[in-house]
Amino acid sequence: MSNALAIASVTAVLRDLLNNGLIDHNVPGAIGDVTVTAVPPDRIILEGSSLTSRLNLYLYKVSHNAGWRNVGLPTRDSNGERVSNQPLALNLHYLLTAYSSEELHSEILLGYGMQILHETPVLTRDAIRNALQPPTHGMSASGLPPHLQALFTSELAEQVELIKVWPETLTAEELFNTWSAFSTAYRPSAPYQASVVLIESRRSVKSSLPVRARNLYVVPFKQPVVEQIKSQAAPGDPILDQPILAGHLLVVQGQNLRGEETLLKVSGTEVAPDPLDITDTQIVAPIPAALPAGVHGVQVVHTLLMGSPPVPHRGVESNVAPFVLRPRVVEPVTIANVQGAGSAPRAADITVTVEPAISATQRVVLLLNEFQTPASPPGSPVPPAQSYSFAAPPRLNLQSPPASPPGASASITFGVSGVRAGRYLVRVQIDGAESPLGVGAGGRFESPLVEIT
């Protein structure tokens, strides 16, 4: 890559190319003295005896090269260390203008200048070195201006891409605006572009070690799709739509569910189903034992075995499908410390054992529905069945079974009050997930029950 002197070096090479081309075509002999310059147009004297025939190459605009603009990005890693020196890629826009006080001389000069650039569309490395190398034959470079001596070190000839030169097209409006910005009179001119100049920093970068071996894996795209979640009480039992209870098997149904390595991700917990229970349309797997009651998400994950030895890597994942894990009330429901007698309301402590265990952060509500109305005197109206709800108290010192997560409990005690004596159906609601009731032969809810006497 070249350094910051490359812009001036390109101009110097093009000026040298034009100057040598005019000499080769014997142009000075035809029209007199000719000067090739690279100065702003407003510095050229247009009238008087000082005006000589001149071909001027002026760099009027510099733009970024779109093809190289994003090469070398990013330049720094996540720690802020430099990992690459991004090249500054530039296009140089020139205006070739001919000046003369003699009739037709400016047109002659412009014609020769355009022919020279047309016949040299690429600045070769040798041409760049010859134009920028120090003087030979015992001559010293000390006689040159300091800025021209510095161009020897631009390294323009060593950059990756060669410099190409081609004519540009300016509209009448662009040409008018350009010469208006010069604040000078218009002269015959032709626009050209030189591309691409690559300027790169010499700063030290953090270099990564080479890759010792490459493993390429090509797999067909097979996106699993989960359509519905069902449950199965035990292997071989009918597949049920609802409810999904602790101890049941989770049945995931959908499309493209079987992969090279198939996992179920249940609320972040990975479950490895038995390969015999995996098909393209259905996966049967146990529900994680520590999964609390409530709403959960299920996702099918296909991992890829890569490396040597093969190690599972993340592959494709399905959509997340929700399901409700409902709690189960384990009978019997016990009652203690009953207070009240006769027709007075009762107060008591009701203890319910629940599967799965309840964590200390879950909201638990006890629901009581009167199973049958109490006896009434003949001819009197039957009072309606009563129903009650009681929220669980803060659970700080509850006993936890060994297999339960920290802070979880299998049994929970509710303090109830203002309850009419009688038998009640018992339900527990945990984070909105409600325990089911047992149905008898007559299609009537009949369990679990607690009797308050």
Coordinates of C-alpha atoms in Angstrom, one line a residue:
M1 CA 0.0 0.0 0.0
S2 CA 1.1 3.6 -0.6
N3 CA 1.3 6.4 1.9
A4 CA -0.2 9.9 2.1
L5 CA 2.2 11.1 -0.6
A6 CA 0.3 9.0 -3.2
I7 CA -2.1 11.7 -4.3
A8 CA 0.7 14.1 -5.2
S9 CA 2.6 11.2 -6.7
V10 CA -0.2 10.4 -9.1
T11 CA -0.4 14.0 -10.2
A12 CA 3.4 14.1 -10.7
V13 CA 3.4 10.9 -12.8
L14 CA 0.6 12.2 -15.0
R15 CA 2.3 15.5 -15.5
D16 CA 5.6 13.7 -16.4
L17 CA 3.6 11.5 -18.8
L18 CA 2.1 14.5 -20.6
N19 CA 5.4 16.3 -20.7
N20 CA 7.2 13.3 -22.3
G21 CA 4.4 12.7 -24.6
L22 CA 4.5 16.3 -26.0
I23 CA 8.2 16.0 -26.5
D24 CA 7.8 12.6 -28.3
H25 CA 5.3 14.2 -30.6
N26 CA 7.5 17.2 -31.2
V27 CA 4.7 19.6 -30.2
P28 CA 7.1 22.3 -28.8
G29 CA 8.8 22.5 -32.2
A30 CA 5.4 23.0 -34.0
I31 CA 4.0 25.8 -31.8
G32 CA 6.9 27.1 -29.7
D33 CA 7.6 26.7 -26.0
V34 CA 5.1 24.6 -24.2
T35 CA 4.9 24.2 -20.4
V36 CA 3.1 21.3 -18.6
T37 CA 2.0 22.4 -15.1
A38 CA -0.2 21.2 -12.2
V39 CA -1.4 24.4 -10.6
P40 CA -4.9 25.9 -9.9
P41 CA -6.4 27.6 -12.9
D42 CA -6.8 30.9 -11.0
R43 CA -2.9 31.2 -10.7
I44 CA -2.4 31.1 -14.4
I45 CA -2.0 34.5 -16.1
L46 CA -4.4 34.7 -19.1
E47 CA -3.3 38.0 -20.7
G48 CA 0.0 39.7 -21.6
S49 CA 3.4 38.6 -22.6
S50 CA 3.7 36.3 -19.7
L51 CA 1.1 33.9 -21.1
T52 CA 2.9 30.9 -22.8
S53 CA 1.4 27.9 -24.4
R54 CA 0.6 25.6 -21.5
L55 CA -1.1 22.3 -20.7
N56 CA -2.4 22.3 -17.1
L57 CA -3.5 19.2 -15.1
Y58 CA -5.5 20.3 -12.0
L59 CA -6.8 18.0 -9.3
Y60 CA -10.2 19.6 -8.6
K61 CA -11.9 16.8 -6.6
V62 CA -11.2 13.7 -4.5
S63 CA -13.9 11.0 -3.8
H64 CA -14.0 7.7 -2.0
N65 CA -13.8 4.5 -4.0
A66 CA -17.0 2.5 -3.5
G67 CA -15.4 -0.8 -4.3
W68 CA -12.7 -0.6 -1.7
R69 CA -14.5 1.5 0.9
N70 CA -15.4 -1.4 3.3
V71 CA -12.3 -3.5 2.8
G72 CA -10.5 -4.2 6.1
L73 CA -13.5 -3.6 8.4
P74 CA -13.8 -3.9 11.3
T75 CA -10.5 -2.2 12.2
R76 CA -10.8 -3.0 16.0
D77 CA -12.0 -6.0 18.0
S78 CA -14.4 -6.0 20.9
N79 CA -11.5 -5.0 23.3
G80 CA -10.6 -2.0 21.2
E81 CA -7.4 -3.4 19.9
R82 CA -6.5 -2.7 16.3
V83 CA -6.8 -5.8 14.1
S84 CA -6.4 -4.2 10.6
N85 CA -5.3 -1.1 8.9
Q86 CA -8.2 -0.2 6.6
P87 CA -6.9 1.4 3.4
L88 CA -8.1 4.8 2.4
A89 CA -9.3 4.2 -1.1
L90 CA -9.6 7.4 -3.3
N91 CA -10.6 8.4 -6.8
L92 CA -8.8 11.4 -8.2
H93 CA -10.7 13.8 -10.5
Y94 CA -8.6 15.9 -12.8
L95 CA -9.3 18.7 -15.3
L96 CA -6.9 18.9 -18.3
T97 CA -6.9 22.4 -19.7
A98 CA -5.0 24.0 -22.6
Y99 CA -3.8 27.7 -22.6
S100 CA -2.3 29.7 -25.4
S101 CA -2.3 33.3 -26.7
E102 CA -2.0 32.1 -30.3
E103 CA -5.0 31.1 -32.4
L104 CA -5.7 27.3 -32.4
H105 CA -2.7 26.5 -30.2
S106 CA -4.8 25.7 -27.1
E107 CA -6.9 23.2 -29.3
I108 CA -3.7 21.6 -30.6
L109 CA -2.3 21.2 -27.0
L110 CA -5.6 19.8 -25.7
G111 CA -5.8 17.3 -28.6
Y112 CA -2.3 16.0 -28.0
G113 CA -2.9 15.8 -24.2
M114 CA -6.1 13.8 -24.7
Q115 CA -4.4 11.4 -27.1
I116 CA -1.6 10.8 -24.7
L117 CA -4.0 9.9 -21.8
H118 CA -6.1 7.8 -24.2
E119 CA -3.0 5.8 -25.2
T120 CA -2.0 5.3 -21.6
P121 CA -5.1 4.0 -19.7
V122 CA -3.0 2.3 -17.0
L123 CA 0.0 3.8 -15.2
T124 CA 2.4 0.8 -15.0
R125 CA 4.7 0.2 -12.1
D126 CA 7.8 0.9 -14.2
A127 CA 6.3 4.2 -15.5
I128 CA 5.6 5.3 -11.9
R129 CA 9.1 4.3 -10.8
N130 CA 10.7 6.1 -13.7
A131 CA 8.7 9.3 -13.1
L132 CA 9.4 9.4 -9.3
Q133 CA 13.0 7.9 -9.1
P134 CA 15.9 10.2 -8.1
P135 CA 18.0 11.7 -10.9
T136 CA 20.7 9.5 -12.4
H137 CA 24.0 10.0 -14.2
G138 CA 25.7 11.4 -11.1
M139 CA 23.1 14.0 -10.5
S140 CA 21.9 14.7 -7.0
A141 CA 18.3 15.0 -5.9
S142 CA 19.3 17.9 -3.7
G143 CA 18.6 20.3 -6.6
L144 CA 14.9 19.4 -6.6
P145 CA 12.3 21.1 -4.4
P146 CA 11.9 19.3 -1.0
H147 CA 8.3 18.3 -1.8
L148 CA 9.4 16.6 -5.0
Q149 CA 12.2 14.7 -3.2
A150 CA 9.6 13.4 -0.8
L151 CA 7.6 11.8 -3.6
F152 CA 10.3 9.2 -4.0
T153 CA 9.0 7.5 -0.9
S154 CA 5.3 7.4 -1.7
E155 CA 5.5 3.7 -2.6
L156 CA 2.8 4.3 -5.2
A157 CA 4.3 1.6 -7.6
E158 CA 4.0 -1.0 -4.8
Q159 CA 0.3 -0.7 -4.0
V160 CA -1.9 -3.6 -4.7
E161 CA -4.0 -2.1 -7.5
L162 CA -2.7 -0.3 -10.5
I163 CA -3.8 3.3 -11.3
K164 CA -6.3 3.5 -14.2
V165 CA -7.0 6.7 -16.1
W166 CA -10.2 7.3 -18.1
P167 CA -12.2 10.3 -19.3
E168 CA -15.2 11.5 -17.4
T169 CA -18.3 13.3 -18.6
L170 CA -19.4 16.6 -17.0
T171 CA -22.8 18.1 -17.8
A172 CA -23.0 21.8 -18.9
E173 CA -24.2 22.7 -15.4
E174 CA -21.4 20.8 -13.6
L175 CA -18.8 22.4 -15.9
F176 CA -20.3 25.8 -15.3
N177 CA -20.2 25.3 -11.5
T178 CA -16.7 24.0 -11.6
W179 CA -15.3 26.9 -13.5
S180 CA -17.3 29.4 -11.4
A181 CA -15.6 27.9 -8.3
F182 CA -12.2 28.6 -10.0
S183 CA -13.1 32.3 -10.2
T184 CA -11.4 32.5 -13.6
A185 CA -12.3 32.5 -17.3
Y186 CA -13.2 29.2 -19.0
R187 CA -10.6 27.6 -21.3
P188 CA -10.9 24.4 -23.4
S189 CA -10.7 21.4 -21.0
A190 CA -11.4 17.7 -20.6
P191 CA -12.2 15.9 -17.3
Y192 CA -10.4 12.7 -16.3
Q193 CA -10.4 10.3 -13.4
A194 CA -7.5 8.3 -11.9
S195 CA -8.4 5.3 -9.7
V196 CA -7.7 3.8 -7.3
V197 CA -5.2 5.3 -4.8
L198 CA -4.8 3.1 -1.7
I199 CA -3.4 4.9 1.3
E200 CA -2.7 2.6 4.3
S201 CA -1.4 3.3 7.8
R202 CA 1.7 1.5 9.1
R203 CA 0.5 1.1 12.6
S204 CA 1.0 -2.3 14.4
V205 CA -2.0 -4.6 14.4
K206 CA -3.0 -7.6 16.5
S207 CA -2.6 -10.6 14.2
S208 CA -4.5 -13.9 14.8
L209 CA -2.9 -17.3 14.6
P210 CA -3.5 -19.2 11.4
V211 CA -6.2 -21.9 11.1
R212 CA -4.6 -25.3 11.4
A213 CA -7.5 -27.2 10.0
R214 CA -10.9 -26.4 8.4
N215 CA -14.0 -28.5 8.6
L216 CA -16.9 -27.8 6.2
Y217 CA -20.3 -29.2 6.9
V218 CA -23.1 -29.0 4.4
V219 CA -26.6 -29.9 5.7
P220 CA -30.0 -29.4 4.2
F221 CA -32.2 -26.7 5.7
K222 CA -34.9 -28.5 7.7
Q223 CA -36.7 -26.1 10.0
P224 CA -38.8 -27.9 12.7
V225 CA -42.2 -26.5 13.4
V226 CA -44.2 -27.1 16.6
E227 CA -48.0 -27.0 16.0
Q228 CA -49.5 -28.3 19.3
I229 CA -48.7 -29.7 22.7
K230 CA -50.6 -32.6 24.2
S231 CA -50.0 -35.0 27.1
Q232 CA -49.9 -38.8 27.8
A233 CA -50.4 -40.2 31.2
A234 CA -48.1 -43.2 30.6
P235 CA -46.5 -45.0 27.6
G236 CA -49.3 -46.7 25.6
D237 CA -52.1 -44.6 27.0
P238 CA -54.3 -42.4 24.8
I239 CA -52.9 -38.9 23.9
L240 CA -54.9 -36.2 25.6
D241 CA -55.4 -32.6 24.6
Q242 CA -55.7 -31.4 28.3
P243 CA -54.8 -31.3 31.1
I244 CA -51.0 -31.6 31.3
L245 CA -50.1 -32.7 34.8
A246 CA -46.9 -33.5 36.6
G247 CA -45.7 -37.0 35.9
H248 CA -47.3 -37.0 32.5
L249 CA -45.4 -37.4 29.2
L250 CA -45.2 -34.3 27.0
V251 CA -46.3 -35.0 23.4
V252 CA -45.0 -32.4 20.9
Q253 CA -46.7 -32.6 17.5
G254 CA -45.6 -30.7 14.3
Q255 CA -43.4 -31.0 11.2
N256 CA -39.8 -31.8 10.6
L257 CA -39.3 -32.6 14.3
R258 CA -36.6 -35.3 13.9
G259 CA -33.0 -34.2 13.4
E260 CA -29.6 -35.7 13.7
E261 CA -29.6 -34.8 17.4
T262 CA -32.9 -33.8 18.7
L263 CA -33.5 -32.0 22.1
L264 CA -36.5 -30.4 23.7
K265 CA -36.0 -27.1 25.5
V266 CA -38.7 -26.7 28.1
S267 CA -38.6 -23.2 29.7
G268 CA -34.8 -23.3 29.3
T269 CA -34.3 -26.9 30.6
E270 CA -33.0 -29.3 28.0
V271 CA -34.7 -32.7 27.8
A272 CA -33.2 -35.5 25.7
P273 CA -36.1 -37.7 24.4
D274 CA -35.6 -41.4 23.7
P275 CA -34.7 -41.8 20.0
L276 CA -37.5 -44.4 19.7
D277 CA -40.0 -41.7 20.7
I278 CA -39.0 -39.2 18.0
T279 CA -40.6 -39.1 14.6
D280 CA -40.9 -36.3 12.0
T281 CA -44.4 -35.4 13.3
Q282 CA -44.2 -36.3 17.0
I283 CA -41.9 -36.3 20.0
V284 CA -42.8 -37.9 23.4
A285 CA -40.6 -36.9 26.3
P286 CA -41.0 -36.7 30.1
I287 CA -41.7 -33.4 31.8
P288 CA -38.8 -32.2 33.9
A289 CA -39.3 -33.1 37.5
A290 CA -38.3 -29.6 38.8
L291 CA -40.7 -27.8 36.4
P292 CA -43.2 -25.7 38.5
A293 CA -46.8 -25.3 37.7
G294 CA -47.7 -22.5 35.3
V295 CA -47.2 -21.4 31.7
H296 CA -44.1 -22.8 30.0
G297 CA -42.6 -22.8 26.5
V298 CA -41.5 -25.8 24.4
Q299 CA -38.9 -25.6 21.6
V300 CA -37.4 -28.3 19.4
V301 CA -33.7 -27.9 18.9
H302 CA -31.6 -29.8 16.3
T303 CA -28.0 -29.9 17.2
L304 CA -25.2 -30.7 14.7
L305 CA -22.3 -33.0 15.5
M306 CA -19.1 -31.2 14.4
G307 CA -15.4 -31.5 15.1
S308 CA -13.1 -34.4 15.9
P309 CA -14.3 -36.0 18.1
P310 CA -17.8 -34.9 17.2
V311 CA -19.3 -32.4 19.6
P312 CA -22.9 -31.1 19.6
H313 CA -23.1 -27.6 18.2
R314 CA -26.1 -25.3 18.0
G315 CA -28.2 -25.9 14.8
V316 CA -31.7 -24.9 14.0
E317 CA -34.5 -24.2 16.4
S318 CA -38.3 -24.4 16.1
N319 CA -40.8 -21.8 17.1
V320 CA -41.7 -21.7 20.8
A321 CA -45.1 -23.2 21.7
P322 CA -46.7 -22.6 25.1
F323 CA -48.4 -25.1 27.4
V324 CA -49.9 -24.9 30.9
L325 CA -48.5 -27.4 33.5
R326 CA -51.4 -27.8 35.9
P327 CA -50.9 -28.7 39.5
R328 CA -52.4 -32.0 40.9
V329 CA -53.9 -32.2 44.4
V330 CA -52.8 -35.4 46.2
E331 CA -55.5 -36.8 48.3
P332 CA -56.4 -36.8 51.1
V333 CA -56.8 -33.1 51.9
T334 CA -56.5 -32.7 55.7
I335 CA -58.2 -30.2 58.0
A336 CA -57.3 -29.2 61.5
N337 CA -58.1 -26.6 64.1
V338 CA -61.8 -26.3 63.2
Q339 CA -63.6 -23.5 65.1
G340 CA -67.3 -22.8 65.3
A341 CA -70.4 -24.9 65.9
G342 CA -74.1 -25.1 64.9
S343 CA -75.0 -22.8 62.1
A344 CA -72.1 -20.4 62.7
P345 CA -69.4 -20.1 60.1
R346 CA -66.3 -22.2 60.5
A347 CA -62.6 -21.4 60.6
A348 CA -60.0 -24.0 60.1
D349 CA -56.5 -24.9 58.7
I350 CA -56.7 -26.9 55.4
T351 CA -53.5 -28.6 54.3
V352 CA -53.1 -29.5 50.6
T353 CA -50.4 -31.6 49.1
V354 CA -49.6 -30.5 45.5
E355 CA -47.6 -31.9 42.6
P356 CA -45.4 -30.4 41.4
A357 CA -43.9 -28.6 44.3
I358 CA -44.7 -25.0 44.8
S359 CA -41.8 -22.5 44.9
A360 CA -41.7 -19.7 47.4
T361 CA -42.3 -17.0 44.8
Q362 CA -45.4 -18.5 43.2
R363 CA -48.9 -17.1 43.9
V364 CA -51.2 -19.8 45.3
V365 CA -54.9 -19.6 45.9
L366 CA -57.2 -22.3 47.4
L367 CA -60.6 -22.6 45.8
L368 CA -63.5 -24.3 47.7
N369 CA -66.9 -25.2 46.0
E370 CA -69.7 -26.7 48.1
F371 CA -70.3 -30.3 47.0
Q372 CA -73.9 -30.5 48.1
T373 CA -76.3 -28.1 49.8
P374 CA -77.1 -28.7 53.4
A375 CA -80.5 -30.2 54.4
S376 CA -83.4 -27.7 54.6
P377 CA -86.8 -27.9 56.3
P378 CA -89.6 -29.1 54.1
G379 CA -91.1 -26.4 52.0
S380 CA -88.2 -24.0 52.5
P381 CA -86.0 -22.9 49.6
V382 CA -82.7 -24.7 49.0
P383 CA -79.9 -22.3 49.8
P384 CA -77.4 -21.9 46.9
A385 CA -74.1 -23.7 47.0
Q386 CA -71.3 -21.7 48.4
S387 CA -67.8 -21.1 47.0
Y388 CA -64.8 -19.5 48.6
S389 CA -61.2 -18.5 47.7
F390 CA -58.2 -18.0 50.0
A391 CA -54.8 -16.8 49.1
A392 CA -51.8 -18.6 50.6
P393 CA -49.8 -16.8 53.3
P394 CA -46.1 -15.9 52.8
R395 CA -44.1 -19.1 52.5
L396 CA -40.8 -18.7 54.4
N397 CA -40.3 -21.8 56.5
L398 CA -42.1 -24.6 54.5
Q399 CA -40.7 -28.1 54.4
S400 CA -39.2 -29.0 51.0
P401 CA -38.9 -32.5 49.7
P402 CA -35.3 -33.6 48.7
A403 CA -36.1 -33.7 44.9
S404 CA -37.7 -30.2 44.9
P405 CA -35.9 -27.0 43.9
P406 CA -34.7 -24.7 46.8
G407 CA -37.6 -22.8 48.4
A408 CA -40.2 -25.3 47.1
S409 CA -42.9 -27.1 49.0
A410 CA -45.1 -30.1 48.4
S411 CA -47.7 -29.3 51.1
I412 CA -49.1 -25.9 51.9
T413 CA -51.6 -24.9 54.7
F414 CA -54.3 -22.3 54.2
G415 CA -56.1 -20.6 57.0
V416 CA -59.8 -20.4 56.0
S417 CA -62.6 -18.5 57.9
G418 CA -66.2 -17.6 57.4
V419 CA -67.0 -21.0 55.7
R420 CA -70.3 -22.7 56.1
A421 CA -70.1 -26.3 57.4
G422 CA -70.3 -28.9 54.7
R423 CA -68.3 -30.9 52.1
Y424 CA -66.3 -29.0 49.5
L425 CA -64.5 -29.7 46.2
V426 CA -60.9 -28.5 46.5
R427 CA -58.8 -26.9 43.8
V428 CA -55.5 -25.1 43.9
Q429 CA -54.5 -22.3 41.5
I430 CA -50.8 -21.7 41.1
D431 CA -49.7 -18.7 39.0
G432 CA -53.1 -19.0 37.1
A433 CA -52.7 -22.8 36.5
E434 CA -55.6 -24.6 38.1
S435 CA -55.7 -28.2 39.4
P436 CA -58.3 -30.4 37.8
L437 CA -61.2 -32.1 39.5
G438 CA -62.0 -35.8 39.4
V439 CA -65.1 -36.7 37.4
G440 CA -67.4 -39.6 38.5
A441 CA -69.4 -42.1 36.4
G442 CA -72.3 -39.7 36.3
G443 CA -70.2 -36.9 34.8
R444 CA -70.2 -35.0 38.1
F445 CA -67.2 -33.5 39.8
E446 CA -66.6 -35.6 42.9
S447 CA -63.0 -35.3 44.1
P448 CA -60.9 -34.2 45.8
L449 CA -63.1 -33.4 48.8
V450 CA -62.7 -31.9 52.3
E451 CA -65.4 -31.9 54.9
I452 CA -65.7 -29.0 57.3
T453 CA -67.9 -30.0 60.3

